CSV table of C-alpha atoms and ligand atoms in Angstrom, one decimal:
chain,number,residue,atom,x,y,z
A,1,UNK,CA,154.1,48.5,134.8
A,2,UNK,CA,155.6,45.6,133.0
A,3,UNK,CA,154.5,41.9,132.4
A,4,UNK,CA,157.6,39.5,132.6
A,5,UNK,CA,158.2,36.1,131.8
A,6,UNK,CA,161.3,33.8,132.6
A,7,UNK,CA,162.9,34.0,129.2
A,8,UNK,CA,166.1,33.9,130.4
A,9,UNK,CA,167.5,37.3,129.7
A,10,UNK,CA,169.0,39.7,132.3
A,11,UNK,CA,166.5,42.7,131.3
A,12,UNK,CA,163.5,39.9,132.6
A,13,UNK,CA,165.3,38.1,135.6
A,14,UNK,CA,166.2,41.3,137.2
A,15,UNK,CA,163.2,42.6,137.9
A,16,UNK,CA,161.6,38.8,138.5
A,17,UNK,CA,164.3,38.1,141.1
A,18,UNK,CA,163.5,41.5,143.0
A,19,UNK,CA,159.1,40.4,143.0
A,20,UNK,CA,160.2,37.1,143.5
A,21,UNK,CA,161.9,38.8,147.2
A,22,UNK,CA,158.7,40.9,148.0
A,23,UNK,CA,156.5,37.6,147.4
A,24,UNK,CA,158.8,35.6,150.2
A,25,UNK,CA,158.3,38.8,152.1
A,26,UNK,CA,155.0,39.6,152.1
A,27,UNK,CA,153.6,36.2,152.1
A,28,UNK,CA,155.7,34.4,154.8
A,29,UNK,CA,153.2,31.3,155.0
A,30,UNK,CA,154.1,30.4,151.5
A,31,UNK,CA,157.3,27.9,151.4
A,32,UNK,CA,160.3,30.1,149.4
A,33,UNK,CA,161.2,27.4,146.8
A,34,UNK,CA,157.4,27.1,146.2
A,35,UNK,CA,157.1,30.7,145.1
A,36,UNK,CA,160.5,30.5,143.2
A,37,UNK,CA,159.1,27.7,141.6
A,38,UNK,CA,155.9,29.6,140.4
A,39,UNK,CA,157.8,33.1,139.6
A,40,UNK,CA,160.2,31.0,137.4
A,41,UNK,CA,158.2,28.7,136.1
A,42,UNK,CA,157.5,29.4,132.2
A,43,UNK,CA,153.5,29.1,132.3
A,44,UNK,CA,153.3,31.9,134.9
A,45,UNK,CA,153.4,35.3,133.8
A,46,UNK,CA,153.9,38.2,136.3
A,47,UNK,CA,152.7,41.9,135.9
A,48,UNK,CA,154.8,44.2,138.0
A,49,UNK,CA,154.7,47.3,139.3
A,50,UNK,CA,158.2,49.6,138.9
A,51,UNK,CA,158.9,53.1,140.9
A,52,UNK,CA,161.2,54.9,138.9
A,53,UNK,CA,162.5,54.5,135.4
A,54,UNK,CA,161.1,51.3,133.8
A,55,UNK,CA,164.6,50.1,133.6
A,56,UNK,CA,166.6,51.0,136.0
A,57,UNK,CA,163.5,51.6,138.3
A,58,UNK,CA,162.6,49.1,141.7
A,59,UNK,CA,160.0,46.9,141.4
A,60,UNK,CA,157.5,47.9,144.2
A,61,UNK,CA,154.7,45.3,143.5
A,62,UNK,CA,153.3,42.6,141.4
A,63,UNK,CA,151.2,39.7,140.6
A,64,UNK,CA,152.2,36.3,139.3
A,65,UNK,CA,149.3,34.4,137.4
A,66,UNK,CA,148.7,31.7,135.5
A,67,UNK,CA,146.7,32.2,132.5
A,68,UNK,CA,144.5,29.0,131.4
A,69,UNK,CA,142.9,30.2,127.7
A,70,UNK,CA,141.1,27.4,126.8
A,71,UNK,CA,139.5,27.2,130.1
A,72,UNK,CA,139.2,31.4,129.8
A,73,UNK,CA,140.6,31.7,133.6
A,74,UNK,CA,143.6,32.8,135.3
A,75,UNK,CA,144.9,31.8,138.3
A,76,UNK,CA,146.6,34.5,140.8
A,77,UNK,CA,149.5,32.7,142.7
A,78,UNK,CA,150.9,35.6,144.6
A,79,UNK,CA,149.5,39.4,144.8
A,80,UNK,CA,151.8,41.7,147.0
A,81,UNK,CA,153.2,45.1,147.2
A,82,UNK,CA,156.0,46.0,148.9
A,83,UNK,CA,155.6,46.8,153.2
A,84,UNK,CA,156.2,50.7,152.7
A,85,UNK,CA,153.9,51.1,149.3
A,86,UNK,CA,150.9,49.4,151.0
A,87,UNK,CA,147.2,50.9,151.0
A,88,UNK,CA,148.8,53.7,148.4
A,89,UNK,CA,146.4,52.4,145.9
A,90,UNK,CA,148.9,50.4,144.1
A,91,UNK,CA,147.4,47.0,144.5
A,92,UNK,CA,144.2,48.4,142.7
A,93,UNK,CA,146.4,49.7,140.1
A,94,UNK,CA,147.8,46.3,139.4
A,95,UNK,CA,144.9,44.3,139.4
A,96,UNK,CA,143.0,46.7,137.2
A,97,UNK,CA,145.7,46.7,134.3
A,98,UNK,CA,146.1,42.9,134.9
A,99,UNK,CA,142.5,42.4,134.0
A,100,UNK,CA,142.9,44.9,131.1
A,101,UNK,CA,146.0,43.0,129.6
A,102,UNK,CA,143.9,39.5,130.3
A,103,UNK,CA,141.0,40.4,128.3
A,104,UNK,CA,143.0,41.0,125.3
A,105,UNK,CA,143.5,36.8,125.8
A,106,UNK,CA,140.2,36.4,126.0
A,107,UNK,CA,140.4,35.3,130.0
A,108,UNK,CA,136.8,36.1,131.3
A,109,UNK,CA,137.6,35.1,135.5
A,110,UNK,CA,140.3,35.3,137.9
A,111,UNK,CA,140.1,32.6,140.4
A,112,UNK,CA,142.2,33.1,143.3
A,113,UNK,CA,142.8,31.4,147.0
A,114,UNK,CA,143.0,34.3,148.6
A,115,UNK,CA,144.5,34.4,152.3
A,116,UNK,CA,141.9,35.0,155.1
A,117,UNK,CA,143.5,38.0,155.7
A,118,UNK,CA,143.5,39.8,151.9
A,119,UNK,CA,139.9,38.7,151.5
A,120,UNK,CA,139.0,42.1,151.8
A,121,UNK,CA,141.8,44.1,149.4
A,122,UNK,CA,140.4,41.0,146.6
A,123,UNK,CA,136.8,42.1,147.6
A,124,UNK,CA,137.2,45.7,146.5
A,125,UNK,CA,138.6,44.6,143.2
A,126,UNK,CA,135.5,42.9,142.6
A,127,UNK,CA,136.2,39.4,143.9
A,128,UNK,CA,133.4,37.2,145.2
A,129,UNK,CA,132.8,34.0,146.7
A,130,UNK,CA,130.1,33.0,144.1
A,131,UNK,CA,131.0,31.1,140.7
A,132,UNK,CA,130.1,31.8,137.9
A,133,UNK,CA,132.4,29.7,135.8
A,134,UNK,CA,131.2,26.8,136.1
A,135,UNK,CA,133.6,23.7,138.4
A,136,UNK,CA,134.1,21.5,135.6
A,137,UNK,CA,135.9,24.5,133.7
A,138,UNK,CA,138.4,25.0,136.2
A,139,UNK,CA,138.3,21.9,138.4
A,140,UNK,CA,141.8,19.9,138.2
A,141,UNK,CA,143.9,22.9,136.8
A,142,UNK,CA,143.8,25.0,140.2
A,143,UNK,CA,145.6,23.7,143.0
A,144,UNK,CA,143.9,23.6,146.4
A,145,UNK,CA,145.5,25.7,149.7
A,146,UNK,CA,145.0,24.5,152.8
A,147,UNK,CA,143.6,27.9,154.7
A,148,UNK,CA,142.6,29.9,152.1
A,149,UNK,CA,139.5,31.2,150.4
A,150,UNK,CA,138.4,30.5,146.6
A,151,UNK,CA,137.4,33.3,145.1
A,152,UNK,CA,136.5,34.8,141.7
A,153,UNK,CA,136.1,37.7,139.8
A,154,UNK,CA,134.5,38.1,136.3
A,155,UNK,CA,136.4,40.4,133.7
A,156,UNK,CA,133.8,42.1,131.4
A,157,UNK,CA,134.8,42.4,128.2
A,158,UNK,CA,133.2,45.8,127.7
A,159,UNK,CA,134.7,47.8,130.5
A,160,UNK,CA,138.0,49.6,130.5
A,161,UNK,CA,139.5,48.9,133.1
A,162,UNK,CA,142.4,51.2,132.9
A,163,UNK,CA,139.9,54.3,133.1
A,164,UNK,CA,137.8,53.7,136.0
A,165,UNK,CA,137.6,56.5,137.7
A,166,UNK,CA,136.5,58.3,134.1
A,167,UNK,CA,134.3,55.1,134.5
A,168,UNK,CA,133.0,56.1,137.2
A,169,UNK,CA,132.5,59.7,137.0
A,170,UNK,CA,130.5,58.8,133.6
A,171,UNK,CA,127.9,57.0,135.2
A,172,UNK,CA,127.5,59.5,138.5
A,173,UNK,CA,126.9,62.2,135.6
A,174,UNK,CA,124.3,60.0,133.7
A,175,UNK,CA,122.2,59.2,136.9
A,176,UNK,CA,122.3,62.6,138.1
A,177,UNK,CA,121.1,63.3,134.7
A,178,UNK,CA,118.2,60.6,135.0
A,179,UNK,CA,117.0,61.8,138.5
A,180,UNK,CA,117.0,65.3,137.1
A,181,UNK,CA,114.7,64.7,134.2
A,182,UNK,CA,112.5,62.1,136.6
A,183,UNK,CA,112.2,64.6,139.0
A,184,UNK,CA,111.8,67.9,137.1
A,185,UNK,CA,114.4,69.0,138.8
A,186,UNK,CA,114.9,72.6,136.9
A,187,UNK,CA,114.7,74.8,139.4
A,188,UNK,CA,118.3,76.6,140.2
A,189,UNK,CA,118.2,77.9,144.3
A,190,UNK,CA,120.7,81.0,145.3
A,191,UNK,CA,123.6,79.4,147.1
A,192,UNK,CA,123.4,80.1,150.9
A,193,UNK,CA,125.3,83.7,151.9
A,194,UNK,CA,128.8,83.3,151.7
A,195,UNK,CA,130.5,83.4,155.6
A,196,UNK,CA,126.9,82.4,156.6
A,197,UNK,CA,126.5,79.1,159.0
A,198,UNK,CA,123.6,77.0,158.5
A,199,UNK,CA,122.8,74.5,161.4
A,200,UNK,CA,120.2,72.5,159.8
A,201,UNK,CA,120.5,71.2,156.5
A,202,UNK,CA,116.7,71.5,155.7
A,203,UNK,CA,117.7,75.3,155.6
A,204,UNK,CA,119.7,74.6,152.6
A,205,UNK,CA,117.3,76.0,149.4
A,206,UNK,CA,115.9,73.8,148.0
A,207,UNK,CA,115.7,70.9,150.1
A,208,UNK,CA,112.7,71.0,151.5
A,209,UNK,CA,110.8,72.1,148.3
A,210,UNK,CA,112.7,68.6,146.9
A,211,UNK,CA,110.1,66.5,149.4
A,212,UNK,CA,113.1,66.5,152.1
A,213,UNK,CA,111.6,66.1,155.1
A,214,UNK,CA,112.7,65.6,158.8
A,215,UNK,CA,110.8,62.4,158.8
A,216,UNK,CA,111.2,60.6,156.3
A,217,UNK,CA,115.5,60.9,156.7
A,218,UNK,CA,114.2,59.6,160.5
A,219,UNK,CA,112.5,57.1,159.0
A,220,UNK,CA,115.4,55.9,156.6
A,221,UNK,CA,117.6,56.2,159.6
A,222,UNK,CA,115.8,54.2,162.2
A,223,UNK,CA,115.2,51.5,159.1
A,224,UNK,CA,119.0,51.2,158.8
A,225,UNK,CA,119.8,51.3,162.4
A,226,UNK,CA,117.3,47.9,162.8
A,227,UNK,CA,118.9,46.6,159.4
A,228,UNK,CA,122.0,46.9,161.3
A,229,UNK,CA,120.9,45.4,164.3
A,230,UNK,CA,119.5,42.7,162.5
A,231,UNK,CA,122.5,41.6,160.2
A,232,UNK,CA,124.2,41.3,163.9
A,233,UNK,CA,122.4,39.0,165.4
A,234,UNK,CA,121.4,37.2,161.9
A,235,UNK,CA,125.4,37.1,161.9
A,236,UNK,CA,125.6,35.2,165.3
A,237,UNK,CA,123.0,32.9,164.8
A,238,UNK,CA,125.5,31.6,161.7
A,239,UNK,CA,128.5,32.1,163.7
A,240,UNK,CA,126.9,29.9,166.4
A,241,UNK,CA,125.7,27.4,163.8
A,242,UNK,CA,128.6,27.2,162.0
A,243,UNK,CA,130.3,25.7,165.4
A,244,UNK,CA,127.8,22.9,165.8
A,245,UNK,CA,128.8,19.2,164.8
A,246,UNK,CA,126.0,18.7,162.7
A,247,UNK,CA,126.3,21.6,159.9
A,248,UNK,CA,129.1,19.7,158.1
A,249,UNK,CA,126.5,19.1,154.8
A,250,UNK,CA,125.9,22.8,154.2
A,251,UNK,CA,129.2,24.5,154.9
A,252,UNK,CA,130.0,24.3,150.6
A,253,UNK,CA,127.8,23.6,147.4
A,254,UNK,CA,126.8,20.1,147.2
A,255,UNK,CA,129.6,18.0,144.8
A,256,UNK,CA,128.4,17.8,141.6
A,257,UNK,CA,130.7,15.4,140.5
A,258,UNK,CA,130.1,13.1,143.5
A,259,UNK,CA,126.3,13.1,143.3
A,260,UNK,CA,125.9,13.9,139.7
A,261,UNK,CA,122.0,13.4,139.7
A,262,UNK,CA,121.8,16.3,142.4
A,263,UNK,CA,120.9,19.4,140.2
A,264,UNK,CA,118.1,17.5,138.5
A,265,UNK,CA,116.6,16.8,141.7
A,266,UNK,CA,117.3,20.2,143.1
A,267,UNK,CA,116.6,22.9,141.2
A,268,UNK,CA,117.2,25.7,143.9
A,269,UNK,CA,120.7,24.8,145.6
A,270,UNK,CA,122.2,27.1,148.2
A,271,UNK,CA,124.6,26.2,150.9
A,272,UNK,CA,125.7,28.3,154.0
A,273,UNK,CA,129.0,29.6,152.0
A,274,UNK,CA,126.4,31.5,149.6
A,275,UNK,CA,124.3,32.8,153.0
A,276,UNK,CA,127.2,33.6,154.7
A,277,UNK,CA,128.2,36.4,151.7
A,278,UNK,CA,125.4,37.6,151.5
A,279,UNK,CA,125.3,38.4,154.8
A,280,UNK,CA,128.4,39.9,155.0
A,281,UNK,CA,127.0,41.9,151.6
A,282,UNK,CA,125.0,43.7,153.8
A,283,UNK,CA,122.6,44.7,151.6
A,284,UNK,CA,120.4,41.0,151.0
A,285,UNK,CA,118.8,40.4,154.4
A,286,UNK,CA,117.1,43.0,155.1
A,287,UNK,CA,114.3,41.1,156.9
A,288,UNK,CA,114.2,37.8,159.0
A,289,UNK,CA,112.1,36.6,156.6
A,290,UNK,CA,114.7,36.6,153.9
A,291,UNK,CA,117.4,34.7,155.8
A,292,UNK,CA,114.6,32.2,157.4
A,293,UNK,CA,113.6,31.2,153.8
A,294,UNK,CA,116.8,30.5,152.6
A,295,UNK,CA,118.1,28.5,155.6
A,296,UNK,CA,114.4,26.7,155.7
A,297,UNK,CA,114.9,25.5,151.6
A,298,UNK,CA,118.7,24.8,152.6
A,299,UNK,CA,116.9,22.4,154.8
A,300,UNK,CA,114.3,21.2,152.0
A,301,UNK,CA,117.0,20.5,149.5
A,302,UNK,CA,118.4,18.3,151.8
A,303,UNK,CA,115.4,16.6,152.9
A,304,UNK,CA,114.3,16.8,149.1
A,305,UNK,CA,117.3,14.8,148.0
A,306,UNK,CA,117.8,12.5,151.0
A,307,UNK,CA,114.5,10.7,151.2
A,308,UNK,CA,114.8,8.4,153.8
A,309,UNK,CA,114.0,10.5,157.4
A,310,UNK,CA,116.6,8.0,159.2
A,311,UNK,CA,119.9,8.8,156.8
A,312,UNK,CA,122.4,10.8,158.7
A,313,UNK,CA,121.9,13.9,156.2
A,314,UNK,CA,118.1,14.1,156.3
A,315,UNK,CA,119.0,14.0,160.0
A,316,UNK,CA,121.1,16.7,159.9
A,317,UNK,CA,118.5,19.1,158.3
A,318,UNK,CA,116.4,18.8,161.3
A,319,UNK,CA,119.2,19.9,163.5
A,320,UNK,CA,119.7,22.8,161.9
A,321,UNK,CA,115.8,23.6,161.2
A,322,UNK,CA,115.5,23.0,165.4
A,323,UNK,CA,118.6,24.8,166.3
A,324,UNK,CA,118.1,27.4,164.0
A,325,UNK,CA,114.3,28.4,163.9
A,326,UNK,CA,113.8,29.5,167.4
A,327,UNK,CA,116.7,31.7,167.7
A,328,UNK,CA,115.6,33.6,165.0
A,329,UNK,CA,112.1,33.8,166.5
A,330,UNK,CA,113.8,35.5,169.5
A,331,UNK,CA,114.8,38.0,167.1
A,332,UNK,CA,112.6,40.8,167.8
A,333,UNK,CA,113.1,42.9,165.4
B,401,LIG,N1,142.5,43.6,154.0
B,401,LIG,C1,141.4,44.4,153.8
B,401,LIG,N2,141.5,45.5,153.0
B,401,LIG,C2,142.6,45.8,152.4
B,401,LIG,C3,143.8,45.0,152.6
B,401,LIG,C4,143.7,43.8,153.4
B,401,LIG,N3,144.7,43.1,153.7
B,401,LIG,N4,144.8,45.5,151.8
B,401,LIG,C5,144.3,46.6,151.2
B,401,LIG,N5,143.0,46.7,151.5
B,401,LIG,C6,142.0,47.7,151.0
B,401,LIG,C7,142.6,49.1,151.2
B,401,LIG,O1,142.3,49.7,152.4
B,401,LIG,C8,141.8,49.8,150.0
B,401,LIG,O2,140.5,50.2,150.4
B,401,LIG,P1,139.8,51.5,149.9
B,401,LIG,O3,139.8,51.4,148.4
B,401,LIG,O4,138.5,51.5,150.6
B,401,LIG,O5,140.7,52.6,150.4
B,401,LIG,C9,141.7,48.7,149.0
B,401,LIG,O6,141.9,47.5,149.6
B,401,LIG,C10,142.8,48.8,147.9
B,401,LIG,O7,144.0,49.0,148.5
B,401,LIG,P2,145.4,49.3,147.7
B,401,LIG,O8,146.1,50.4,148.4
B,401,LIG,O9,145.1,49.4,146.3
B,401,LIG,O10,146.1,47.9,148.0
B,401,LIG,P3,147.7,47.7,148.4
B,401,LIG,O11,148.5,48.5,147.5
B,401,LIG,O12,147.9,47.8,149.8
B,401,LIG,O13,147.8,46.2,148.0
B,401,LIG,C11,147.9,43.9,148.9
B,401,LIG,C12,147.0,45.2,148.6
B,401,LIG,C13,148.4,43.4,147.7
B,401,LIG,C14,146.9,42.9,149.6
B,401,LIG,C15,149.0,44.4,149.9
B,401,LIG,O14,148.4,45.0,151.0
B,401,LIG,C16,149.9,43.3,150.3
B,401,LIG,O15,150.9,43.1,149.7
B,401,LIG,N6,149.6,42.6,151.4
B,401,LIG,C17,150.5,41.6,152.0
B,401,LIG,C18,150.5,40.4,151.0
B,401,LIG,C19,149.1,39.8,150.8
B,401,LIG,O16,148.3,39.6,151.7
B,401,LIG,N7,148.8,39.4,149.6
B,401,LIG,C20,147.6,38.7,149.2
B,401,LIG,C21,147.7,37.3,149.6
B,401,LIG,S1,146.6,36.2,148.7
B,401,LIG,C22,147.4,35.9,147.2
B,401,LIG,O17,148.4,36.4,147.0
B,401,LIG,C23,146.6,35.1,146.2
């Protein structure tokens, strides 16, 4: 793993020219001269990945990013790895030494427009859809892709990660170790017979004296079957209201810039970009009630902030309220 610049010299080219090929590969949307441009360009820096000796080895991946210290971000321009070294793991290994060798530069976010398509690879390296760098810090030094999704991820200072899986294991150990003193968990059980089947895992020692029984896993079960369920339909209630004329208002967070006196009149914003992921979180709406809230003060906001029942946003609110509000009644779970 190497970081290269354009300085000119055949040791950097070389390997730039050969990421600079698996970019315009892997990402045919993006115009060739345009990712020349960004490769080459002197502000961008790119961290790639070599198979072989670091010299004379191939260059199997990279990323090319723009770091922007004073505004403590970095922008990712391209992220690829090369067709026959995909879903090896490589991509994570990049993108966890990139945000190892960024902290060093005191770079606290990554923001990245991410195609629809990667959103998930970005996702398990801790990307998001929620900000928390704030739009003034980045607004005007990231340019804007038609197409593609804005997301971030925060790089804490206090995690390395180059050691994640030690990470990891590390904190496994410690909660094991919690639940075990919580629980008084001391007793050791004989292992089952070696050679001999067991059928039902409540037969395993030890499990049923733990407070494991048939019902409750039933119970937690049939709670996560309805969740399920739930999310589903939750899911194409938005689907369906994202496709209506009137939703326009909520589909982003409101402009600050362009209504400046908007977060002292609302002190609670959300928009449907912020429902949407946490609906795909999977874990936040775990009742109606959750996601009825949320849509109903989506509603208020708007109503809160645009007085006057005959403008065309208060308007708008009402829609959704009407369009939305029933269907989720019909819910029946
Ligand atoms: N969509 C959803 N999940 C993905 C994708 C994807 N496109 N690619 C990888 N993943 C998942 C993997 O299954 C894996 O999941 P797991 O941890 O549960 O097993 C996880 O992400 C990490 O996978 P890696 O093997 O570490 O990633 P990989 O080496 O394949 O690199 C990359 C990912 C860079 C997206 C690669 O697949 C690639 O080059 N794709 C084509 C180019 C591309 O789409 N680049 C991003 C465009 S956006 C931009 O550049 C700013």
């Amino acid at each position: 793993m190497r970081l290269l610049t354009n300085d000119g010299t055949h040791d950097e080219m070389r390997p730039l020219v050969q990421l600079k090929a698996i970019f315009s590969k892997q990402l045919p949307k993006m115009p060739p001269e345009y990712i020349v441009r960004l490769v080459f360009d002197r502000k961008h820096v790119s961290l790639a990945l070599f198979k072989g000796s670091m010299g004379k080895g191939k260059v199997v991946g990279g990323i090319c990013f723009r770091p922007c210290v004073k505004q403590r971000f970095a922008e990712i321009a391209f992220c690829a790895v090369t067709a026959t070294e995909q879903v090896k793991g490589f991509g994570t290994l990049l993108m966890n030494h990139l945000k190892q060798c960024v902290k060093t530069r005191d770079v606290r976010w990554f923001l990245t427009y991410a195609d629809n398509y990667a959103i998930g690879y970005f996702e398990k390296q801790g990307f998001c859809r929620e900000q928390t760098i704030k739009k003034e810090q980045w607004d005007g030094y990231l340019k804007d892709y038609d197409g593609a999704t804005l997301l971030q991820c925060e790089i804490h200072s206090e995690i390395d990660y180059t050691d994640t899986k030690g990470m990891l294991r590390r904190q496994k150990e410690n909660i094991y170790r919690m639940l075990a003193e919580k629980l008084g968990a001391k007793v050791v059980h004989d292992g089952t017979k070696e050679g001999h089947r067991l059928d039902d895992p409540f037969d395993v020692p030890g499990v049923q004296s733990a407070g494991w029984t048939k019902e409750f896993v039933e119970r937690i079960e049939s709670e996560q079957r309805a969740i399920t369920s739930l999310q589903s339909q939750l899911k194409s209630i938005l689907d369906d209201l994202m496709n209506t004329k009137f939703v326009w208002p909520y589909l982003k967070e409101v402009d600050a810039e362009k209504y400046p006196e908007y977060r002292n009149v609302v002190k609670d914003p959300i928009d449907l970009n912020i429902i949407r992921a946490r609906l795909e979180s999977g874990v936040y709406y775990t009742t109606k009630r959750i996601f009825r809230d949320e849509i109903k003060l989506m509603c208020e906001n708007c109503k809160l902030f645009n007085v006057n029942p005959l403008s065309q946003y208060h308007m708008t609110a009402l829609k959704v309220e009407e369009f939305v509000m029933p269907r989720l009644a019909a819910i029946d779970i």
